[in-house]
Amino acid sequence: MTGKKKEASLQTSATNQEQWEEILGKKGLTVVDVYQQWCGPCRAVISLLRKINNELGDELLHLATAEADSIDALEKYRGKCEPTFLFYGGGELVAVLRGANGPLLQKIIVEQLAKEKSVLEHGVDRKVVVDNDLAQAVKIDVQGAHRLEEAEIPARKSYTVAIIKPDAVAHGKANEILTKVQDAGFKILAQEERTLTEAQAREFYRHKEAEEYFQDLVQFTSSGPSRILILSHLEDTSDVVQAWLGFIGPANIEEAKREKPESLRAQYGTRTLFNAVHGSEDVDGASRELAFFFPDFGKANGTTRDAEEKPVERTLALIRPDVARENREEILTQITNSGFQVSLQRDMTLTEEQVRKFYVHRAEEDDFPTLLQTMTRGPVLALALTREDAVQQWKNMLGPPDIKKAKEEQPECIRARFSMEGDPVNQIHGSQSTEEASKEISFFFPVQQTLAVIKPDAVDQHRDGILEEIRNKGFSIKRMEEKLLSKKMAEEFYKEHRERPFFNQLVEFMCGGPSVIMVLEKENAAEEWRATMGPADPERAKAEHPESLRARFGSDLLHNSVHGSLNQEHAREEIRFLFGEPAELTDTLGSVRYTTGLFFFCG
Ligand code: CDP
Ligand code: MG
């Protein structure tokens, strides 16, 4: 073989048709990096692949590279410089991934390997995909979703919407559940990982508004990523809506455990609120929910089609303080009804300095002082909006920047509809270009990772409570491990306190039992997590921040239940110390950052 030496041990190299066929002949899952001769295999994922390979240590997983230029079967992949990964099960194409998206690559490998095993071990049918439209075969949107199949819109009764809820996803059960779903004969027509905003959760559960648990339900539903699925049943005769409801079991967990112990909710739910899975309640519900989650599913009509052919992107929308206060819900509803997803949302009172920084290119304009005034009158509502062609679509909705002109020429546009008497400044902002969008979004939503530890005193008693708070606060748990620190590690971890009188006690305590160590991700994560923990002394925490974790779960200054990195720099160090090479995904794939379960493509 003539492959590059360095990768030879990790990836089998194919540079001619014969080697290609040899690779495809392997039993199990083969992950092929299809590359162009002039640019070579994708280097950005090598260390990730090595890690996955070591971790899985599975002889059914094969990694390969294939040179498109010299293999006839790969003719249609020639001349495409975007990294492309083809996944083959028993020689048949089962998935395609474009782009060096490490987290997604890992996810697909794990999923497809599990599927191939059910093919080999249980005779389940292999789900083969056709990469006939090179640009569309696996559509990756900003949230890291990959649609398995773009199907025609199914007939009524033949589909239902299922959700693997944030509790099950956060506990790492999604793939296990997906396997069971498929084993039970359900066919996944589409799936997306998505974190709902509170507004979306409220809208989704609108019919439950009168229930006393409504607020909890909304909170929980928007607390972290869910997997949204469209399901049909392999035997098309059945009513899949009812079949799915039967499969997941009663909403009440006690009842589920008593009466349907084999149901998903009995197996994965912990209480009625956290009942792991959702199903549309009837045929109308299924159609409503399909429209809610997949508004473009199976559609191919005029305006959206143009946009659909453009890549999914994000834009920043700012609703200035006055209108944010007066018309917030109306505007949010219009945004979601127009096919945007609100992927980030934040109210923020800006200082004059921040406004100057944000509008640095406008600081010289005559009307800047008025803008400055308008912007600092209260909290602005900042939104990161996601959809195909988001920047342009949002600009279209906004209408002309000049309100007078907007009202004359496009009275239906948002700027015309939501303006403030006597204020010449338009009330809503949108990014001008994708570059500007990416800068503006990170201005309002810088993403960070931090290290969180559930200390030994809280692991047994309060783990669930702490994890629940983590999700409620919108952190996403990127890594989680239960770990018994050695004395050496505890000493090193707290080395800054080496000279302090409590050092020995602290070390002894920290290695006296297992801790749960986690990497949390969120905008402004380090600061947010420290605020969530509260002051180090639980007595002070109780007095000053009674809702904080240390107030709720700490017993004294030493046994204060949780740890969090002081700042970004400490976070990086501590994560590296406890998890090895933590930031690998983020570092090697500079273009991919991810947060709260969403993938960000920063252009
Ligand atoms: O944990 P945090 O960063 O909030 O506080 P720290 O000042 O870095 O102290 C580290 C840990 O040492 C605390 O969380 C306490 O568990 C412990 N400590 C103690 O036992 N006695 C003190 N006087 C101060 C801290
Ligand atoms: Mg500290």
XYZ file of C-alpha atoms and ligand atoms in Angstrom:
629
model
C 0.000 0.000 0.000
C 1.176 3.431 -0.814
C -0.668 5.364 1.849
C 1.028 8.005 3.886
C 3.106 6.296 6.532
C 1.805 8.186 9.479
C -1.803 7.295 8.958
C -1.152 3.787 7.744
C -1.686 2.254 11.153
C -4.865 4.187 11.892
C -6.520 4.399 8.480
C -6.204 1.939 5.657
C -5.385 3.816 2.524
C -7.026 3.153 -0.825
C -5.601 4.724 -3.939
C -6.994 2.399 -6.570
C -10.179 0.530 -7.349
C -8.843 -2.784 -6.083
C -7.878 -1.384 -2.682
C -11.219 0.373 -2.564
C -13.078 -2.881 -3.033
C -10.929 -4.514 -0.406
C -11.912 -1.819 2.076
C -15.590 -2.163 1.310
C -15.362 -5.928 1.706
C -14.640 -5.644 5.421
C -17.180 -6.848 7.901
C -18.490 -4.087 10.125
C -18.528 -0.318 9.736
C -15.957 1.381 7.535
C -15.474 5.129 7.866
C -13.844 6.515 4.761
C -12.319 9.942 4.442
C -12.683 10.673 0.731
C -10.045 13.185 -0.249
C -8.579 14.934 -3.262
C -5.033 14.136 -4.208
C -3.986 17.771 -4.137
C -5.119 18.382 -0.600
C -4.713 14.964 0.996
C -6.803 13.362 3.768
C -8.442 15.528 6.400
C -5.813 16.090 9.054
C -8.123 17.911 11.411
C -9.837 14.720 12.506
C -6.847 12.366 12.813
C -6.403 12.734 16.539
C -10.136 12.487 17.099
C -10.297 9.306 15.029
C -7.381 7.890 16.946
C -9.148 8.624 20.178
C -12.433 7.114 19.035
C -10.605 4.083 17.744
C -8.777 3.605 21.038
C -11.854 4.183 23.117
C -14.102 1.860 21.168
C -11.373 -0.687 20.496
C -13.843 -2.449 18.254
C -12.712 -4.854 15.580
C -15.859 -4.096 13.612
C -14.777 -0.480 13.161
C -12.484 0.218 10.214
C -11.002 3.561 9.292
C -9.829 4.339 5.812
C -8.830 7.073 3.445
C -9.657 6.989 -0.247
C -8.286 9.156 -2.992
C -11.187 10.268 -5.156
C -8.983 11.055 -8.176
C -7.738 7.516 -8.614
C -10.804 5.436 -7.699
C -13.476 5.155 -10.366
C -16.237 4.445 -7.887
C -15.584 7.831 -6.322
C -15.773 9.770 -9.539
C -18.552 12.024 -8.381
C -16.543 13.078 -5.358
C -13.736 14.482 -7.462
C -12.918 18.144 -7.222
C -14.827 18.677 -3.972
C -12.503 20.171 -1.423
C -14.882 19.942 1.518
C -13.921 17.053 3.812
C -16.260 14.155 3.105
C -16.739 11.050 5.190
C -18.588 8.051 3.841
C -19.828 5.379 6.189
C -20.183 1.877 4.818
C -21.833 -1.071 6.513
C -21.075 -4.363 4.775
C -20.053 -2.436 1.667
C -23.260 -0.373 1.546
C -23.429 3.366 2.104
C -25.217 4.051 5.392
C -24.342 7.678 6.108
C -22.478 10.666 4.719
C -20.925 13.560 6.557
C -19.551 16.686 4.985
C -17.241 19.026 6.827
C -14.682 18.354 9.545
C -17.310 18.400 12.237
C -15.646 16.357 14.979
C -18.537 15.997 17.403
C -20.878 14.952 14.643
C -18.333 12.576 13.160
C -17.981 10.885 16.510
C -21.713 10.721 16.976
C -22.308 9.146 13.584
C -19.544 6.590 14.088
C -21.018 5.476 17.392
C -24.545 5.367 16.020
C -23.694 3.598 12.820
C -21.474 1.074 14.534
C -24.322 0.188 16.869
C -26.663 -0.129 13.908
C -24.277 -2.307 11.958
C -24.030 -4.557 14.974
C -27.778 -4.968 15.120
C -27.625 -5.823 11.433
C -24.947 -8.434 12.010
C -26.178 -9.806 15.298
C -29.933 -9.531 15.078
C -30.557 -9.538 11.365
C -32.118 -6.049 11.447
C -32.386 -4.526 7.965
C -29.521 -2.238 7.130
C -30.665 1.302 6.353
C -28.901 2.257 3.189
C -28.715 5.866 2.016
C -28.123 7.271 -1.423
C -25.775 10.190 -1.721
C -27.376 11.257 -4.967
C -27.477 14.931 -4.269
C -24.008 15.680 -3.132
C -24.958 18.907 -1.444
C -28.032 17.626 0.357
C -27.545 13.979 1.247
C -26.842 14.624 4.871
C -27.992 18.026 5.768
C -26.148 19.443 8.696
C -27.736 22.402 10.258
C -26.372 24.710 12.859
C -27.610 22.484 15.592
C -25.635 19.504 14.442
C -28.688 17.747 13.252
C -28.387 15.245 10.522
C -31.453 14.208 8.675
C -31.247 10.609 7.789
C -33.623 10.802 4.935
C -35.363 13.598 3.162
C -38.644 11.951 2.477
C -41.923 13.009 0.960
C -44.367 14.277 3.498
C -46.040 11.133 4.791
C -49.784 10.576 4.753
C -51.800 11.195 7.895
C -51.713 8.368 10.428
C -48.494 7.143 8.886
C -46.174 9.246 10.986
C -45.818 10.587 14.484
C -43.483 12.988 16.209
C -41.365 11.560 19.003
C -39.033 13.366 21.341
C -36.233 11.970 23.413
C -36.414 14.552 26.147
C -33.542 16.477 27.766
C -33.343 14.130 30.778
C -32.712 11.058 28.650
C -30.350 12.891 26.287
C -28.344 14.323 29.181
C -28.061 10.892 30.752
C -26.524 9.649 27.507
C -29.472 7.368 26.727
C -30.428 8.732 23.326
C -28.587 6.200 21.217
C -29.726 3.285 23.317
C -33.313 4.453 22.967
C -32.906 4.960 19.222
C -31.715 1.390 18.846
C -34.741 0.120 20.759
C -37.035 2.274 18.669
C -35.658 0.794 15.483
C -35.625 -2.728 16.858
C -39.315 -2.294 17.591
C -39.963 -1.675 13.920
C -40.214 2.097 13.887
C -38.575 3.843 11.006
C -36.827 7.146 11.636
C -37.743 9.491 8.798
C -35.879 12.427 10.249
C -34.075 13.330 13.393
C -32.635 16.475 14.803
C -30.924 17.385 17.997
C -32.319 20.650 19.199
C -32.486 22.748 22.343
C -35.826 24.478 22.552
C -36.013 28.006 23.842
C -38.448 28.709 26.625
C -40.725 30.502 24.184
C -40.741 27.476 21.892
C -41.374 25.073 24.764
C -44.270 27.228 25.867
C -45.661 27.283 22.368
C -45.211 23.544 21.992
C -47.094 22.782 25.206
C -49.609 25.603 24.761
C -52.523 23.213 25.285
C -51.206 22.475 28.786
C -51.026 26.094 29.797
C -53.701 25.680 32.460
C -51.903 22.840 34.225
C -50.164 23.688 37.454
C -46.993 21.942 36.298
C -46.874 24.029 33.104
C -43.988 26.260 34.162
C -41.901 23.276 35.299
C -42.635 21.513 32.065
C -41.528 24.518 30.016
C -38.353 24.869 32.062
C -37.492 21.230 31.743
C -38.264 21.080 28.037
C -35.935 23.989 27.335
C -33.221 22.820 29.721
C -31.000 21.036 27.234
C -30.840 19.252 23.923
C -33.655 16.931 22.880
C -33.760 14.562 19.946
C -36.725 15.237 17.763
C -37.789 12.356 15.556
C -40.335 11.757 12.863
C -41.304 8.115 12.981
C -43.242 5.844 10.734
C -43.842 2.151 11.170
C -42.369 -0.486 8.946
C -45.739 -2.176 8.688
C -47.575 0.705 7.181
C -50.975 -0.671 8.060
C -50.667 0.258 11.702
C -51.573 3.604 13.205
C -48.102 4.698 14.156
C -49.343 7.417 16.521
C -51.030 4.825 18.734
C -48.268 2.262 18.238
C -45.721 4.766 19.524
C -47.852 5.826 22.493
C -48.157 2.166 23.411
C -44.426 1.671 23.079
C -43.529 4.585 25.351
C -46.163 3.740 27.991
C -48.165 5.939 30.363
C -46.919 9.445 31.202
C -47.170 8.687 34.885
C -43.975 6.856 35.751
C -45.430 4.901 38.658
C -48.199 3.670 36.451
C -45.739 2.899 33.654
C -43.553 0.843 35.967
C -46.514 -1.001 37.409
C -48.451 -1.669 34.265
C -45.957 -1.527 31.407
C -42.514 -2.262 32.798
C -41.143 -2.906 29.316
C -42.200 0.538 28.053
C -39.622 3.262 27.387
C -40.956 5.518 30.108
C -40.827 2.729 32.694
C -37.228 2.082 31.690
C -35.907 5.606 31.257
C -38.231 7.952 33.109
C -37.476 8.978 36.661
C -40.597 10.907 37.484
C -43.646 12.091 35.655
C -42.054 15.385 34.689
C -38.823 13.683 33.636
C -40.437 10.912 31.687
C -37.763 10.575 29.011
C -39.887 10.495 25.854
C -42.789 12.188 24.151
C -45.247 11.120 21.494
C -47.891 13.070 19.600
C -51.213 12.394 21.260
C -53.280 11.911 18.120
C -53.171 12.323 14.364
C -53.883 16.063 14.522
C -51.259 16.478 17.189
C -48.749 14.690 14.976
C -49.457 17.006 12.099
C -49.235 20.093 14.300
C -45.967 18.917 15.813
C -44.531 17.985 12.443
C -45.196 21.535 11.260
C -43.745 22.909 14.474
C -40.449 21.049 14.308
C -39.973 20.418 10.625
C -41.823 23.197 8.819
C -40.107 22.378 5.568
C -40.361 18.632 5.799
C -41.270 17.275 2.407
C -42.248 20.716 1.126
C -40.909 22.052 -2.098
C -42.622 25.320 -2.781
C -41.627 28.735 -4.043
C -40.063 31.036 -1.530
C -38.732 28.580 0.993
C -37.175 26.548 -1.717
C -34.873 29.360 -2.777
C -33.814 29.788 0.781
C -33.475 26.069 1.340
C -30.870 25.784 -1.296
C -28.760 28.224 0.656
C -26.794 27.040 3.650
C -28.159 27.167 7.144
C -26.682 30.141 8.917
C -27.232 32.414 11.855
C -27.829 36.065 12.206
C -28.041 38.408 15.149
C -31.265 40.218 15.866
C -31.415 42.971 18.445
C -34.665 44.307 19.732
C -33.927 47.639 21.276
C -35.092 48.307 24.850
C -38.389 50.112 24.308
C -39.812 47.628 21.852
C -38.256 44.714 23.722
C -40.381 45.778 26.654
C -43.559 46.568 24.726
C -43.747 44.019 21.935
C -41.483 41.177 22.914
C -43.867 38.250 22.578
C -45.394 39.506 19.341
C -41.991 39.819 17.726
C -40.787 36.453 18.986
C -43.885 34.788 17.642
C -43.460 36.406 14.269
C -39.838 35.294 14.188
C -40.637 31.654 14.881
C -43.617 31.702 12.551
C -41.322 32.870 9.783
C -39.216 29.749 9.992
C -36.433 31.040 12.208
C -35.275 29.211 15.253
C -34.213 31.291 18.196
C -31.045 29.450 19.117
C -29.787 31.920 21.708
C -31.596 34.577 23.624
C -30.450 37.057 26.212
C -31.612 40.279 27.793
C -28.688 42.547 28.366
C -28.387 46.075 29.644
C -25.592 47.647 27.669
C -23.211 50.259 28.938
C -22.403 53.197 26.741
C -18.997 51.709 26.205
C -20.460 48.442 25.008
C -22.730 50.215 22.568
C -19.734 52.113 21.204
C -17.852 48.892 20.831
C -20.725 47.131 19.124
C -21.384 50.045 16.776
C -17.773 51.049 16.330
C -18.351 51.613 12.593
C -21.210 54.023 13.279
C -19.648 56.095 16.039
C -18.959 58.971 13.662
C -22.464 59.197 12.283
C -24.571 62.244 13.111
C -27.385 60.266 14.640
C -25.120 58.131 16.826
C -25.961 60.004 20.061
C -29.660 59.230 19.529
C -28.848 55.592 18.845
C -26.745 55.486 21.974
C -29.635 56.821 24.003
C -32.122 54.397 22.539
C -29.801 51.464 23.142
C -29.093 52.185 26.785
C -32.629 52.881 27.972
C -33.036 49.363 29.356
C -32.189 45.786 28.470
C -31.957 44.929 24.790
C -33.187 41.555 23.686
C -30.434 39.822 21.733
C -31.317 36.806 19.620
C -29.274 34.486 17.494
C -31.616 33.379 14.730
C -31.053 30.288 12.679
C -32.392 29.148 9.352
C -31.325 28.747 5.745
C -30.112 32.059 4.378
C -30.825 33.653 7.762
C -28.977 36.926 7.237
C -30.835 37.864 4.071
C -34.186 36.490 5.205
C -34.012 38.523 8.409
C -33.032 41.639 6.503
C -36.038 41.109 4.261
C -38.301 40.875 7.265
C -36.826 43.997 8.853
C -37.364 46.266 5.891
C -35.541 49.558 5.266
C -33.447 51.033 8.118
C -35.173 54.382 7.755
C -38.502 54.075 9.552
C -40.255 56.678 7.435
C -39.249 54.893 4.298
C -40.184 51.562 5.863
C -43.672 52.789 6.634
C -44.193 54.198 3.173
C -42.697 51.402 1.162
C -43.158 48.270 3.242
C -45.806 48.880 5.880
C -45.844 45.169 6.708
C -42.170 44.967 7.602
C -41.131 44.629 11.227
C -39.414 47.987 11.443
C -42.537 49.705 10.160
C -44.806 47.821 12.539
C -42.727 48.184 15.671
C -41.423 51.693 15.953
C -41.553 54.145 18.851
C -43.412 57.443 18.656
C -40.934 60.259 18.655
C -37.835 58.087 18.292
C -36.255 58.320 14.854
C -34.107 55.246 15.477
C -35.392 51.965 14.095
C -36.072 49.520 16.872
C -34.701 46.329 15.425
C -31.281 45.403 14.211
C -30.023 42.647 11.959
C -26.520 41.654 10.876
C -25.526 42.801 7.401
C -23.499 39.751 6.383
C -22.558 36.323 7.683
C -19.171 37.673 8.795
C -20.812 40.437 10.710
C -23.337 37.968 12.152
C -20.642 35.763 13.517
C -18.857 38.699 15.143
C -22.034 40.147 16.536
C -23.226 36.842 17.912
C -20.022 36.267 19.796
C -20.248 39.808 21.135
C -23.445 38.900 22.921
C -22.885 35.207 23.424
C -19.254 34.258 23.938
C -19.158 30.509 24.491
C -17.046 29.017 27.217
C -16.327 25.743 28.913
C -15.719 25.365 32.594
C -14.892 22.580 35.003
C -17.511 21.618 37.564
C -17.031 19.054 40.296
C -19.596 17.449 42.562
C -17.396 16.990 45.586
C -17.328 13.717 47.566
C -19.714 14.998 50.255
C -22.504 15.508 47.717
C -22.034 12.655 45.261
C -24.349 10.173 46.972
C -27.012 12.454 48.334
C -27.235 15.404 45.995
C -25.982 14.343 42.602
C -29.449 14.363 41.034
C -30.373 17.703 42.507
C -27.173 19.265 41.262
C -27.503 17.758 37.797
C -31.045 19.002 37.615
C -29.919 22.524 38.439
C -27.185 22.290 35.822
C -29.766 21.501 33.182
C -32.232 24.043 34.457
C -29.612 26.698 34.122
C -29.042 25.728 30.524
C -25.538 24.340 30.835
C -24.724 21.493 28.602
C -22.649 18.704 30.055
C -19.897 17.986 27.562
C -18.091 15.391 29.671
C -18.982 13.665 32.892
C -17.051 11.091 34.851
C -17.093 9.700 38.331
C -13.535 9.727 39.559
C -11.697 8.976 42.772
C -8.910 11.538 43.025
C -5.593 10.285 44.326
C -3.854 12.274 47.023
C -1.372 13.506 44.462
C -4.078 14.689 42.141
C -5.994 16.465 44.882
C -2.788 18.214 45.963
C -2.052 19.284 42.449
C -5.624 20.366 41.827
C -5.637 22.655 44.840
C -1.973 23.624 44.637
C -2.804 27.334 44.865
C -3.904 26.682 48.460
C -0.801 24.701 49.427
C 0.231 27.262 52.033
C -3.212 27.713 53.532
C -4.068 26.155 56.912
C -6.961 24.134 55.495
C -4.919 22.532 52.730
C -4.365 19.105 54.282
C -7.971 18.774 55.334
C -9.101 19.798 51.904
C -6.886 17.235 50.174
C -7.940 14.491 52.525
C -11.588 15.310 51.949
C -11.232 15.456 48.182
C -9.628 12.034 47.963
C -11.863 10.458 50.584
C -14.458 9.339 48.046
C -15.353 9.660 44.380
C -16.202 13.010 42.845
C -18.215 13.657 39.706
C -16.170 15.763 37.323
C -17.800 17.553 34.437
C -17.081 19.906 31.607
C -19.931 22.374 31.357
C -20.532 24.567 28.414
C -22.567 27.679 28.129
C -22.175 31.257 27.169
C -20.025 32.854 29.821
C -19.822 29.462 31.525
C -17.178 30.024 34.222
C -18.887 33.036 35.710
C -22.347 31.540 35.344
C -21.346 28.341 37.101
C -19.738 30.163 39.996
C -22.915 32.178 40.386
C -24.914 28.953 40.339
C -22.682 27.480 43.085
C -22.820 30.521 45.344
C -20.186 31.597 47.881
C -17.738 28.976 49.231
C -19.203 29.135 52.720
C -22.665 27.549 52.780
C -23.715 29.754 55.716
C -22.979 32.851 53.721
C -24.587 31.254 50.681
C -27.777 30.632 52.651
C -27.869 34.231 53.748
C -26.997 35.847 50.452
C -28.001 33.377 47.745
C -30.405 30.872 49.231
C -31.157 29.352 45.822
C -27.498 28.592 45.119
C -26.140 25.040 45.161
C -23.846 25.546 48.107
C -26.715 27.031 50.087
C -28.890 24.056 49.250
C -26.400 21.204 49.395
C -23.277 22.298 51.299
C -22.842 21.531 54.988
C -19.820 23.642 55.927
C -16.984 25.573 54.347
C -14.966 22.453 53.693
C -17.863 20.219 52.690
C -19.461 22.661 50.307
C -20.702 20.209 47.664
C -19.370 21.702 44.441
C -16.364 23.218 42.758
C -16.087 25.496 39.765
C -13.152 27.020 37.939
C -12.408 30.603 38.837
C -12.208 31.871 35.268
C -11.548 30.818 31.691
C -7.867 30.348 32.183
C -8.265 28.150 35.256
C -11.032 26.278 33.493
C -8.751 25.354 30.628
C -6.034 24.205 32.998
C -8.344 22.230 35.244
C -10.128 20.549 32.360
C -6.812 19.548 30.855
C -5.638 18.277 34.206
C -8.675 16.099 34.875
C -9.733 15.032 31.406
C -6.468 14.848 29.559
C -6.805 16.629 26.247
C -10.135 18.256 26.746
C -10.334 20.934 24.180
C -9.212 18.605 21.447
C -12.380 18.876 19.435
C -12.586 22.586 19.749
C -8.894 23.190 19.150
C -8.199 20.934 16.214
C -11.364 21.985 14.478
C -10.970 25.677 14.908
C -14.064 26.372 12.896
C -16.393 24.354 15.081
C -17.475 25.537 18.452
C -20.347 23.995 20.225
C -22.551 25.006 23.053
C -25.652 23.810 24.812
C -25.872 21.005 22.362
C -25.790 23.268 19.377
C -23.013 23.453 16.873
C -21.771 26.848 15.918
C -20.036 27.391 12.660
C -18.002 30.486 13.034
C -17.133 31.945 9.695
O -14.107 26.553 45.831
P -13.871 28.024 45.693
O -13.037 28.366 44.521
O -15.143 28.786 45.781
O -13.071 28.473 47.009
P -11.479 28.525 47.288
O -11.224 29.737 48.118
O -10.693 28.307 46.072
O -11.265 27.269 48.256
C -11.241 25.960 47.759
C -12.008 25.056 48.707
O -11.318 24.953 49.929
C -13.362 25.583 49.089
O -14.364 25.265 48.167
C -13.602 24.907 50.411
O -14.103 23.582 50.219
C -12.218 24.806 51.017
N -11.952 25.852 52.020
C -11.889 25.528 53.359
O -12.095 24.368 53.717
N -11.612 26.497 54.312
C -11.413 27.766 53.953
N -11.145 28.680 54.876
C -11.490 28.120 52.590
C -11.760 27.144 51.653
Mg -10.943 28.078 43.964
